[in-house]
Amino acid sequence: MTVEANFDGLVGPTHNYAGLSRGNKASINHGGSAANPKQAALQGLEKMRALSQLGFVQGILAPQERPDVNMLRRLGFAGSDARVIEDAARQMPAVLAACSSASSMWTANAATVSPSADTADGKVHFTPANLINKFHRSIEHDVTGRILQATFNHSEHFVHHPALPSTDYFGDEGAANHTRFCQDYGDQGVEFFVYGKEAFNPDALIPQKYPARQSLEASQSVVRLHQLNPNKVVYAQQNPDVIDQGVFHNDVIAVGNRNLLFCHEQAFLNQAAVYQSLQQAYGSTPFHIVEVPDGKVPVSDAVKSYLFNSQLLSLEDGRTLIVVPSECQKTPAVWSYLQEQVADSTSPIDEVRVFDLRQSMNNGGGPACLRLRVVLTEQEQLATNQNCLINDGSFNKLSDWVNKHYRDRLTEQDLADSALVNESRAALDELTEILNLGSVYPFQR
Ligand code: SUG
């Protein structure tokens, strides 16, 4: 049995709101407010536990070492770690905040993953995303690559590529702009890459207000690296107008699972042609598109509620479950739309489950941002680091670990507290044992 496993990011001990992501409205609106790292991590774990209890294979990806003292040293801060942090707090508080972000929790941006059924060499391919558009995220990919290697550590089954060149021309945001369609997970699928700009085409349309983070050229490079069949790949440009309304990743306006694409009617440029290409690449078996009209759910409501940043999951009986954040329940147009879908027996969405992910949502990270999908055959599942798979036992262990190490309040001012780096390292040292990761962090080398 080949399954689609979800590997969620464990929220790190320095989770905070620093307003770092221009173009991401939640991040900007919550900049400067106090965060609760403990609650953030527990909310994430609760979603993992619930999905594992429903029978889904649920994995976990470790957080990063933050603050990133090595990066601060590269920027000229020197002396003891405490000195580096104190000086950075005084001279460049915004840079210290960037180097302290727990943003690796959004593992939809960790990498692009292609299952073995799609690749010419029959292995699972991983390319960590360079996340070059935001400084605080551009410092993730090296350790992300190490964590992925420690989690999928078997060269017979898994291929790990380095991130694409660190330049905006090859801006890559990983699985947040990548969707795979298939009949059964083990079948060859259609890989759908959504980009925001053509970096080498000066005449192409781009958003006017906010940055387009993903380039077409980055997506094309991933397709080559992953040895995908070009007939089974579809590219689409994200509608630049919706990027300007706060849709900074495709997974804020569209989500797919198996033979279903669920998206807003304004998600893509030339949307009808995109649908046609998908249908054609998919083949003759039925492919479903649930397109939400702006009249029912305006883009602003989609951005506020994160309706499309949901997880579409195939239940054992064949029905489809949609996992949404509680903000959907609080947005009347969205909630009534979801109720309609569930009541309508012809709709491919059958059941809704709501999760409180407020801590992550306040930074623009919903259920889909928190997970990296990895399709695994039975053998590949066995070759995966078993300590990184969630069951009730590991859930309890990880909750205890969070309760032991995490603070329940963190403000931007607290980032100047040099005790945080030691707290964080002590926590990660213990976590590497729990998850059997070896030495993935700079402080362990
Ligand atoms: O890259 N927010 C993240 C949210 C990522 C959401 N991921 C997906 N849509 N897949 C980002 O904008 C905010 C951090 C801060 O402001 O403190 C942040 O990085």
GROMACS .gro file of C-alpha atoms and ligand atoms in nm:
model
  464
    1MET     CA    1   0.000   0.000   0.000
    2THR     CA    2   0.139   0.336  -0.103
    3VAL     CA    3   0.026   0.623   0.119
    4GLU     CA    4   0.053   0.995   0.131
    5ALA     CA    5   0.218   1.077   0.460
    6ASN     CA    6   0.211   1.424   0.608
    7PHE     CA    7   0.529   1.545   0.775
    8ASP     CA    8   0.439   1.841   0.993
    9GLY     CA    9   0.687   2.092   1.122
   10LEU     CA   10   0.731   2.093   1.496
   11VAL     CA   11   0.708   2.456   1.606
   12GLY     CA   12   1.041   2.569   1.749
   13PRO     CA   13   1.095   2.726   2.095
   14THR     CA   14   1.147   3.078   1.952
   15HIS     CA   15   0.809   3.110   1.778
   16ASN     CA   16   0.734   3.483   1.769
   17TYR     CA   17   0.560   3.756   1.572
   18ALA     CA   18   0.810   3.986   1.407
   19GLY     CA   19   0.614   4.104   1.101
   20LEU     CA   20   0.880   3.969   0.867
   21SER     CA   21   0.680   3.870   0.559
   22ARG     CA   22   0.570   4.153   0.334
   23GLY     CA   23   0.287   4.025   0.118
   24ASN     CA   24   0.165   3.795   0.396
   25LYS     CA   25  -0.106   3.996   0.569
   26ALA     CA   26  -0.130   3.791   0.888
   27SER     CA   27   0.245   3.823   0.948
   28ILE     CA   28   0.237   4.200   0.900
   29ASN     CA   29  -0.079   4.247   1.109
   30HIS     CA   30   0.057   4.052   1.404
   31GLY     CA   31   0.409   4.193   1.400
   32GLY     CA   32   0.500   4.301   1.753
   33SER     CA   33   0.236   4.101   1.939
   34ALA     CA   34   0.330   3.849   2.206
   35ALA     CA   35   0.345   3.487   2.095
   36ASN     CA   36   0.300   3.169   2.294
   37PRO     CA   37   0.556   2.915   2.165
   38LYS     CA   38   0.433   2.640   2.398
   39GLN     CA   39   0.076   2.672   2.279
   40ALA     CA   40   0.190   2.694   1.917
   41ALA     CA   41   0.381   2.367   1.941
   42LEU     CA   42   0.098   2.192   2.126
   43GLN     CA   43  -0.161   2.310   1.872
   44GLY     CA   44   0.055   2.165   1.594
   45LEU     CA   45   0.104   1.837   1.779
   46GLU     CA   46  -0.269   1.808   1.841
   47LYS     CA   47  -0.338   1.818   1.467
   48MET     CA   48  -0.072   1.551   1.411
   49ARG     CA   49  -0.217   1.329   1.682
   50ALA     CA   50  -0.572   1.366   1.549
   51LEU     CA   51  -0.473   1.275   1.194
   52SER     CA   52  -0.264   0.981   1.310
   53GLN     CA   53  -0.560   0.859   1.515
   54LEU     CA   54  -0.775   0.878   1.203
   55GLY     CA   55  -0.533   0.629   1.048
   56PHE     CA   56  -0.317   0.861   0.838
   57VAL     CA   57   0.058   0.819   0.836
   58GLN     CA   58   0.181   1.124   1.021
   59GLY     CA   59   0.542   1.229   1.043
   60ILE     CA   60   0.725   1.512   1.209
   61LEU     CA   61   1.011   1.734   1.097
   62ALA     CA   62   1.235   1.885   1.361
   63PRO     CA   63   1.262   2.261   1.407
   64GLN     CA   64   1.582   2.462   1.346
   65GLU     CA   65   1.838   2.605   1.582
   66ARG     CA   66   1.734   2.962   1.656
   67PRO     CA   67   1.860   3.224   1.703
   68ASP     CA   68   2.098   3.148   1.417
   69VAL     CA   69   2.414   3.268   1.589
   70ASN     CA   70   2.633   3.155   1.299
   71MET     CA   71   2.445   3.386   1.064
   72LEU     CA   72   2.490   3.675   1.307
   73ARG     CA   73   2.863   3.600   1.313
   74ARG     CA   74   2.867   3.608   0.933
   75LEU     CA   75   2.723   3.957   0.963
   76GLY     CA   76   3.016   4.066   1.176
   77PHE     CA   77   2.892   4.016   1.531
   78ALA     CA   78   3.163   3.858   1.743
   79GLY     CA   79   3.256   3.739   2.090
   80SER     CA   80   3.061   3.495   2.305
   81ASP     CA   81   2.714   3.386   2.188
   82ALA     CA   82   2.563   3.610   2.455
   83ARG     CA   83   2.765   3.905   2.329
   84VAL     CA   84   2.665   3.836   1.968
   85ILE     CA   85   2.299   3.839   2.064
   86GLU     CA   86   2.322   4.147   2.286
   87ASP     CA   87   2.505   4.345   2.016
   88ALA     CA   88   2.266   4.233   1.745
   89ALA     CA   89   1.968   4.328   1.965
   90ARG     CA   90   2.111   4.677   2.005
   91GLN     CA   91   2.240   4.740   1.655
   92MET     CA   92   2.008   4.541   1.428
   93PRO     CA   93   1.699   4.423   1.617
   94ALA     CA   94   1.517   4.343   1.291
   95VAL     CA   95   1.801   4.115   1.183
   96LEU     CA   96   1.807   3.944   1.522
   97ALA     CA   97   1.431   3.887   1.488
   98ALA     CA   98   1.484   3.737   1.143
   99CYS     CA   99   1.759   3.511   1.277
  100SER     CA  100   1.526   3.404   1.560
  101SER     CA  101   1.219   3.315   1.355
  102ALA     CA  102   1.072   2.967   1.400
  103SER     CA  103   0.951   2.986   1.038
  104SER     CA  104   1.081   2.639   0.947
  105MET     CA  105   0.761   2.512   1.114
  106TRP     CA  106   0.585   2.566   0.777
  107THR     CA  107   0.719   2.254   0.615
  108ALA     CA  108   0.510   2.304   0.301
  109ASN     CA  109   0.803   2.535   0.227
  110ALA     CA  110   1.073   2.290   0.335
  111ALA     CA  111   1.111   2.120  -0.002
  112THR     CA  112   0.951   1.992  -0.318
  113VAL     CA  113   0.905   1.616  -0.305
  114SER     CA  114   0.843   1.386  -0.600
  115PRO     CA  115   0.729   1.031  -0.525
  116SER     CA  116   0.908   0.733  -0.676
  117ALA     CA  117   0.613   0.661  -0.907
  118ASP     CA  118   0.685   0.988  -1.091
  119THR     CA  119   1.063   0.983  -1.120
  120ALA     CA  120   1.273   0.811  -1.391
  121ASP     CA  121   1.500   0.637  -1.139
  122GLY     CA  122   1.213   0.515  -0.921
  123LYS     CA  123   1.338   0.698  -0.611
  124VAL     CA  124   1.178   0.969  -0.398
  125HIS     CA  125   1.341   1.304  -0.477
  126PHE     CA  126   1.372   1.598  -0.235
  127THR     CA  127   1.487   1.952  -0.319
  128PRO     CA  128   1.492   2.187  -0.019
  129ALA     CA  129   1.343   2.525  -0.107
  130ASN     CA  130   1.590   2.815  -0.108
  131LEU     CA  131   1.317   3.055   0.018
  132ILE     CA  132   1.529   3.337  -0.112
  133ASN     CA  133   1.255   3.600  -0.108
  134LYS     CA  134   1.270   3.655   0.268
  135PHE     CA  135   1.594   3.677   0.461
  136HIS     CA  136   1.458   3.492   0.765
  137ARG     CA  137   1.351   3.202   0.544
  138SER     CA  138   1.658   3.199   0.319
  139ILE     CA  139   1.864   3.075   0.615
  140GLU     CA  140   1.659   2.756   0.652
  141HIS     CA  141   1.754   2.534   0.359
  142ASP     CA  142   2.092   2.402   0.472
  143VAL     CA  143   1.962   2.258   0.800
  144THR     CA  144   1.632   2.164   0.634
  145GLY     CA  145   1.834   1.948   0.395
  146ARG     CA  146   2.010   1.784   0.688
  147ILE     CA  147   1.684   1.719   0.871
  148LEU     CA  148   1.532   1.567   0.556
  149GLN     CA  149   1.838   1.345   0.513
  150ALA     CA  150   1.816   1.230   0.873
  151THR     CA  151   1.445   1.158   0.829
  152PHE     CA  152   1.467   0.988   0.489
  153ASN     CA  153   1.806   0.829   0.532
  154HIS     CA  154   1.838   0.551   0.276
  155SER     CA  155   2.015   0.606  -0.055
  156GLU     CA  156   1.840   0.312  -0.219
  157HIS     CA  157   1.508   0.490  -0.185
  158PHE     CA  158   1.570   0.862  -0.134
  159VAL     CA  159   1.762   1.122  -0.336
  160HIS     CA  160   1.846   1.454  -0.170
  161HIS     CA  161   1.938   1.747  -0.395
  162PRO     CA  162   2.088   2.070  -0.271
  163ALA     CA  163   1.864   2.378  -0.284
  164LEU     CA  164   1.861   2.578  -0.609
  165PRO     CA  165   2.104   2.872  -0.643
  166SER     CA  166   2.036   3.138  -0.382
  167THR     CA  167   1.917   3.415  -0.609
  168ASP     CA  168   1.576   3.561  -0.673
  169TYR     CA  169   1.595   3.432  -1.033
  170PHE     CA  170   1.554   3.083  -0.892
  171GLY     CA  171   1.326   3.174  -0.603
  172ASP     CA  172   1.176   2.847  -0.480
  173GLU     CA  173   0.914   2.806  -0.207
  174GLY     CA  174   0.880   2.429  -0.229
  175ALA     CA  175   0.562   2.228  -0.195
  176ALA     CA  176   0.347   2.534  -0.119
  177ASN     CA  177   0.346   2.588  -0.496
  178HIS     CA  178   0.339   2.223  -0.596
  179THR     CA  179   0.045   1.983  -0.611
  180ARG     CA  180   0.032   1.626  -0.729
  181PHE     CA  181  -0.269   1.463  -0.889
  182CYS     CA  182  -0.308   1.088  -0.924
  183GLN     CA  183  -0.564   0.812  -0.912
  184ASP     CA  184  -0.408   0.602  -0.637
  185TYR     CA  185  -0.104   0.740  -0.459
  186GLY     CA  186   0.115   0.464  -0.602
  187ASP     CA  187   0.024   0.549  -0.963
  188GLN     CA  188   0.226   0.784  -1.175
  189GLY     CA  189   0.087   1.130  -1.109
  190VAL     CA  190   0.066   1.470  -1.270
  191GLU     CA  191   0.287   1.722  -1.094
  192PHE     CA  192   0.147   2.074  -1.102
  193PHE     CA  193   0.388   2.364  -1.050
  194VAL     CA  194   0.253   2.713  -0.986
  195TYR     CA  195   0.487   3.010  -1.021
  196GLY     CA  196   0.451   3.383  -0.962
  197LYS     CA  197   0.696   3.520  -1.216
  198GLU     CA  198   0.914   3.439  -1.513
  199ALA     CA  199   1.252   3.561  -1.394
  200PHE     CA  200   1.419   3.561  -1.735
  201ASN     CA  201   1.129   3.713  -1.930
  202PRO     CA  202   1.113   4.088  -1.872
  203ASP     CA  203   0.779   4.112  -2.057
  204ALA     CA  204   0.591   3.864  -1.842
  205LEU     CA  205   0.318   3.981  -1.604
  206ILE     CA  206   0.414   4.027  -1.241
  207PRO     CA  207   0.229   4.152  -0.933
  208GLN     CA  208   0.253   4.528  -0.873
  209LYS     CA  209   0.243   4.550  -0.497
  210TYR     CA  210   0.381   4.239  -0.337
  211PRO     CA  211   0.664   4.008  -0.442
  212ALA     CA  212   0.612   3.694  -0.646
  213ARG     CA  213   0.824   3.444  -0.456
  214GLN     CA  214   0.839   3.149  -0.698
  215SER     CA  215   0.996   3.165  -1.042
  216LEU     CA  216   0.903   2.946  -1.338
  217GLU     CA  217   1.271   2.877  -1.392
  218ALA     CA  218   1.302   2.739  -1.038
  219SER     CA  219   1.008   2.504  -1.094
  220GLN     CA  220   1.152   2.389  -1.428
  221SER     CA  221   1.484   2.313  -1.259
  222VAL     CA  222   1.313   2.101  -0.995
  223VAL     CA  223   1.132   1.910  -1.271
  224ARG     CA  224   1.468   1.831  -1.436
  225LEU     CA  225   1.639   1.737  -1.110
  226HIS     CA  226   1.353   1.507  -1.012
  227GLN     CA  227   1.360   1.338  -1.353
  228LEU     CA  228   0.989   1.392  -1.412
  229ASN     CA  229   0.820   1.297  -1.737
  230PRO     CA  230   0.747   1.631  -1.912
  231ASN     CA  231   0.411   1.496  -2.033
  232LYS     CA  232   0.309   1.456  -1.671
  233VAL     CA  233   0.404   1.808  -1.564
  234VAL     CA  234   0.182   2.116  -1.583
  235TYR     CA  235   0.294   2.471  -1.509
  236ALA     CA  236   0.060   2.758  -1.427
  237GLN     CA  237   0.118   3.118  -1.341
  238GLN     CA  238  -0.049   3.240  -1.028
  239ASN     CA  239  -0.284   3.532  -1.089
  240PRO     CA  240  -0.067   3.839  -1.008
  241ASP     CA  241  -0.377   4.025  -0.885
  242VAL     CA  242  -0.435   3.775  -0.606
  243ILE     CA  243  -0.069   3.789  -0.501
  244ASP     CA  244  -0.134   4.161  -0.456
  245GLN     CA  245  -0.430   4.072  -0.233
  246GLY     CA  246  -0.217   3.864   0.003
  247VAL     CA  247  -0.197   3.525  -0.171
  248PHE     CA  248   0.177   3.483  -0.127
  249HIS     CA  249   0.179   3.108  -0.203
  250ASN     CA  250  -0.047   2.901  -0.426
  251ASP     CA  251  -0.159   2.698  -0.123
  252VAL     CA  252  -0.344   3.007   0.001
  253ILE     CA  253  -0.580   2.986  -0.301
  254ALA     CA  254  -0.576   2.622  -0.420
  255VAL     CA  255  -0.532   2.271  -0.287
  256GLY     CA  256  -0.545   1.932  -0.453
  257ASN     CA  257  -0.561   1.567  -0.366
  258ARG     CA  258  -0.569   1.267  -0.600
  259ASN     CA  259  -0.818   1.357  -0.875
  260LEU     CA  260  -0.950   1.673  -0.713
  261LEU     CA  261  -0.847   2.037  -0.751
  262PHE     CA  262  -1.019   2.275  -0.512
  263CYS     CA  263  -0.947   2.638  -0.593
  264HIS     CA  264  -1.076   2.990  -0.615
  265GLU     CA  265  -1.193   3.111  -0.957
  266GLN     CA  266  -0.916   3.375  -0.958
  267ALA     CA  267  -0.629   3.147  -0.860
  268PHE     CA  268  -0.445   3.129  -1.194
  269LEU     CA  269  -0.376   3.332  -1.504
  270ASN     CA  270  -0.568   3.186  -1.800
  271GLN     CA  271  -0.753   2.955  -1.565
  272ALA     CA  272  -0.953   2.772  -1.835
  273ALA     CA  273  -0.633   2.680  -2.020
  274VAL     CA  274  -0.477   2.558  -1.694
  275TYR     CA  275  -0.774   2.327  -1.636
  276GLN     CA  276  -0.744   2.195  -1.990
  277SER     CA  277  -0.373   2.118  -1.950
  278LEU     CA  278  -0.440   1.939  -1.622
  279GLN     CA  279  -0.722   1.730  -1.771
  280GLN     CA  280  -0.504   1.640  -2.067
  281ALA     CA  281  -0.199   1.541  -1.860
  282TYR     CA  282  -0.421   1.349  -1.618
  283GLY     CA  283  -0.565   1.126  -1.890
  284SER     CA  284  -0.902   0.973  -1.951
  285THR     CA  285  -1.014   0.889  -1.596
  286PRO     CA  286  -1.234   1.149  -1.423
  287PHE     CA  287  -1.065   1.460  -1.288
  288HIS     CA  288  -1.269   1.693  -1.065
  289ILE     CA  289  -1.237   2.065  -1.026
  290VAL     CA  290  -1.427   2.243  -0.753
  291GLU     CA  291  -1.397   2.610  -0.838
  292VAL     CA  292  -1.518   2.857  -0.578
  293PRO     CA  293  -1.671   3.173  -0.729
  294ASP     CA  294  -1.572   3.512  -0.593
  295GLY     CA  295  -1.942   3.581  -0.541
  296LYS     CA  296  -1.951   3.305  -0.280
  297VAL     CA  297  -1.610   3.348  -0.121
  298PRO     CA  298  -1.426   3.670  -0.207
  299VAL     CA  299  -1.047   3.654  -0.223
  300SER     CA  300  -1.028   3.862   0.095
  301ASP     CA  301  -1.230   3.596   0.282
  302ALA     CA  302  -1.014   3.320   0.138
  303VAL     CA  303  -0.704   3.501   0.268
  304LYS     CA  304  -0.858   3.575   0.608
  305SER     CA  305  -1.000   3.227   0.667
  306TYR     CA  306  -0.737   3.017   0.484
  307LEU     CA  307  -1.014   2.804   0.330
  308PHE     CA  308  -0.774   2.675   0.065
  309ASN     CA  309  -0.486   2.626   0.305
  310SER     CA  310  -0.667   2.314   0.406
  311GLN     CA  311  -0.574   1.949   0.385
  312LEU     CA  312  -0.781   1.726   0.161
  313LEU     CA  313  -0.748   1.374   0.292
  314SER     CA  314  -0.884   1.048   0.151
  315LEU     CA  315  -1.059   0.853   0.425
  316GLU     CA  316  -1.047   0.473   0.426
  317ASP     CA  317  -1.404   0.448   0.295
  318GLY     CA  318  -1.312   0.665  -0.005
  319ARG     CA  319  -1.476   0.984   0.120
  320THR     CA  320  -1.280   1.310   0.135
  321LEU     CA  321  -1.214   1.497   0.456
  322ILE     CA  322  -1.118   1.862   0.457
  323VAL     CA  323  -0.909   1.985   0.751
  324VAL     CA  324  -0.953   2.359   0.802
  325PRO     CA  325  -0.840   2.616   1.059
  326SER     CA  326  -1.100   2.755   1.301
  327GLU     CA  327  -1.082   3.089   1.118
  328CYS     CA  328  -1.304   2.923   0.851
  329GLN     CA  329  -1.575   2.877   1.111
  330LYS     CA  330  -1.553   3.244   1.198
  331THR     CA  331  -1.585   3.365   0.839
  332PRO     CA  332  -1.959   3.338   0.757
  333ALA     CA  333  -1.928   3.310   0.376
  334VAL     CA  334  -1.666   3.039   0.409
  335TRP     CA  335  -1.848   2.841   0.675
  336SER     CA  336  -2.173   2.837   0.482
  337TYR     CA  337  -1.986   2.737   0.166
  338LEU     CA  338  -1.831   2.442   0.351
  339GLN     CA  339  -2.167   2.341   0.498
  340GLU     CA  340  -2.316   2.345   0.147
  341GLN     CA  341  -2.040   2.123   0.014
  342VAL     CA  342  -2.082   1.866   0.288
  343ALA     CA  343  -2.461   1.861   0.249
  344ASP     CA  344  -2.436   1.823  -0.130
  345SER     CA  345  -2.403   1.454  -0.210
  346THR     CA  346  -2.255   1.533  -0.552
  347SER     CA  347  -1.969   1.737  -0.403
  348PRO     CA  348  -1.636   1.553  -0.366
  349ILE     CA  349  -1.587   1.714  -0.022
  350ASP     CA  350  -1.766   1.502   0.236
  351GLU     CA  351  -1.656   1.596   0.585
  352VAL     CA  352  -1.500   1.896   0.761
  353ARG     CA  353  -1.272   1.898   1.064
  354VAL     CA  354  -1.173   2.217   1.236
  355PHE     CA  355  -0.844   2.277   1.420
  356ASP     CA  356  -0.734   2.564   1.639
  357LEU     CA  357  -0.400   2.667   1.493
  358ARG     CA  358  -0.424   3.030   1.593
  359GLN     CA  359  -0.059   3.066   1.694
  360SER     CA  360   0.060   2.961   1.350
  361MET     CA  361  -0.227   3.130   1.165
  362ASN     CA  362  -0.125   3.467   1.312
  363ASN     CA  363   0.191   3.437   1.105
  364GLY     CA  364   0.003   3.322   0.794
  365GLY     CA  365   0.051   2.949   0.843
  366GLY     CA  366  -0.256   2.722   0.821
  367PRO     CA  367  -0.298   2.343   0.825
  368ALA     CA  368  -0.148   2.300   0.477
  369CYS     CA  369   0.151   2.524   0.549
  370LEU     CA  370   0.240   2.309   0.845
  371ARG     CA  371   0.274   1.989   0.646
  372LEU     CA  372   0.500   1.843   0.380
  373ARG     CA  373   0.338   1.564   0.184
  374VAL     CA  374   0.555   1.263   0.112
  375VAL     CA  375   0.407   0.974  -0.083
  376LEU     CA  376   0.571   0.653   0.034
  377THR     CA  377   0.548   0.291  -0.076
  378GLU     CA  378   0.549   0.030   0.197
  379GLN     CA  379   0.924  -0.024   0.156
  380GLU     CA  380   0.994   0.348   0.160
  381GLN     CA  381   0.789   0.380   0.476
  382LEU     CA  382   1.005   0.113   0.636
  383ALA     CA  383   1.321   0.291   0.518
  384THR     CA  384   1.203   0.615   0.684
  385ASN     CA  385   1.339   0.707   1.028
  386GLN     CA  386   1.071   0.542   1.243
  387ASN     CA  387   1.125   0.785   1.532
  388CYS     CA  388   0.993   1.061   1.307
  389LEU     CA  389   0.652   0.894   1.272
  390ILE     CA  390   0.380   0.990   1.518
  391ASN     CA  391   0.178   0.752   1.731
  392ASP     CA  392   0.015   0.805   2.072
  393GLY     CA  393   0.340   0.719   2.251
  394SER     CA  394   0.553   0.965   2.059
  395PHE     CA  395   0.280   1.227   2.085
  396ASN     CA  396   0.297   1.205   2.465
  397LYS     CA  397   0.676   1.214   2.463
  398LEU     CA  398   0.682   1.520   2.240
  399SER     CA  399   0.411   1.701   2.438
  400ASP     CA  400   0.613   1.642   2.758
  401TRP     CA  401   0.921   1.770   2.580
  402VAL     CA  402   0.737   2.089   2.475
  403ASN     CA  403   0.594   2.142   2.823
  404LYS     CA  404   0.940   2.102   2.972
  405HIS     CA  405   1.133   2.333   2.743
  406TYR     CA  406   0.904   2.598   2.593
  407ARG     CA  407   0.811   2.940   2.720
  408ASP     CA  408   0.447   3.043   2.715
  409ARG     CA  409   0.517   3.401   2.617
  410LEU     CA  410   0.768   3.550   2.378
  411THR     CA  411   0.785   3.909   2.255
  412GLU     CA  412   1.032   4.076   2.021
  413GLN     CA  413   1.207   4.225   2.327
  414ASP     CA  414   1.258   3.875   2.468
  415LEU     CA  415   1.466   3.786   2.163
  416ALA     CA  416   1.745   3.999   2.314
  417ASP     CA  417   1.758   3.757   2.609
  418SER     CA  418   2.068   3.550   2.549
  419ALA     CA  419   1.934   3.273   2.776
  420LEU     CA  420   1.701   3.181   2.490
  421VAL     CA  421   1.981   3.033   2.280
  422ASN     CA  422   2.084   2.793   2.557
  423GLU     CA  423   1.725   2.697   2.630
  424SER     CA  424   1.674   2.629   2.265
  425ARG     CA  425   1.988   2.418   2.230
  426ALA     CA  426   1.908   2.213   2.540
  427ALA     CA  427   1.565   2.142   2.393
  428LEU     CA  428   1.703   2.048   2.051
  429ASP     CA  429   1.971   1.825   2.202
  430GLU     CA  430   1.701   1.624   2.373
  431LEU     CA  431   1.486   1.624   2.061
  432THR     CA  432   1.762   1.484   1.841
  433GLU     CA  433   1.770   1.185   2.078
  434ILE     CA  434   1.392   1.144   2.069
  435LEU     CA  435   1.385   1.162   1.688
  436ASN     CA  436   1.717   0.981   1.639
  437LEU     CA  437   1.851   1.251   1.409
  438GLY     CA  438   2.225   1.233   1.472
  439SER     CA  439   2.392   1.574   1.449
  440VAL     CA  440   2.185   1.799   1.229
  441TYR     CA  441   2.239   2.129   1.410
  442PRO     CA  442   2.539   2.361   1.383
  443PHE     CA  443   2.584   2.369   1.762
  444GLN     CA  444   2.626   1.991   1.766
  445ARG     CA  445   2.905   1.991   1.509
  446SUG     O1  446   0.682   3.250   0.462
  446SUG     N1  447   0.535   3.345   0.767
  446SUG     C1  448   0.554   3.246   0.663
  446SUG     C2  449   0.427   3.168   0.642
  446SUG     C3  450   0.447   3.052   0.548
  446SUG     C4  451   0.318   2.989   0.510
  446SUG     N2  452   0.341   2.877   0.426
  446SUG     C5  453   0.262   2.838   0.325
  446SUG     N3  454   0.170   2.914   0.275
  446SUG     N4  455   0.285   2.724   0.273
  446SUG     C6  456   0.599   3.311   0.533
  446SUG     O2  457   0.551   3.420   0.502
  446SUG     C7  458   0.609   3.513   0.929
  446SUG     C8  459   0.715   3.526   1.035
  446SUG     C9  460   0.701   3.654   1.113
  446SUG     O3  461   0.650   3.753   1.060
  446SUG     O4  462   0.745   3.656   1.232
  446SUG    C10  463   0.640   3.405   0.825
  446SUG     O5  464   0.754   3.377   0.798
   0.00000   0.00000   0.00000
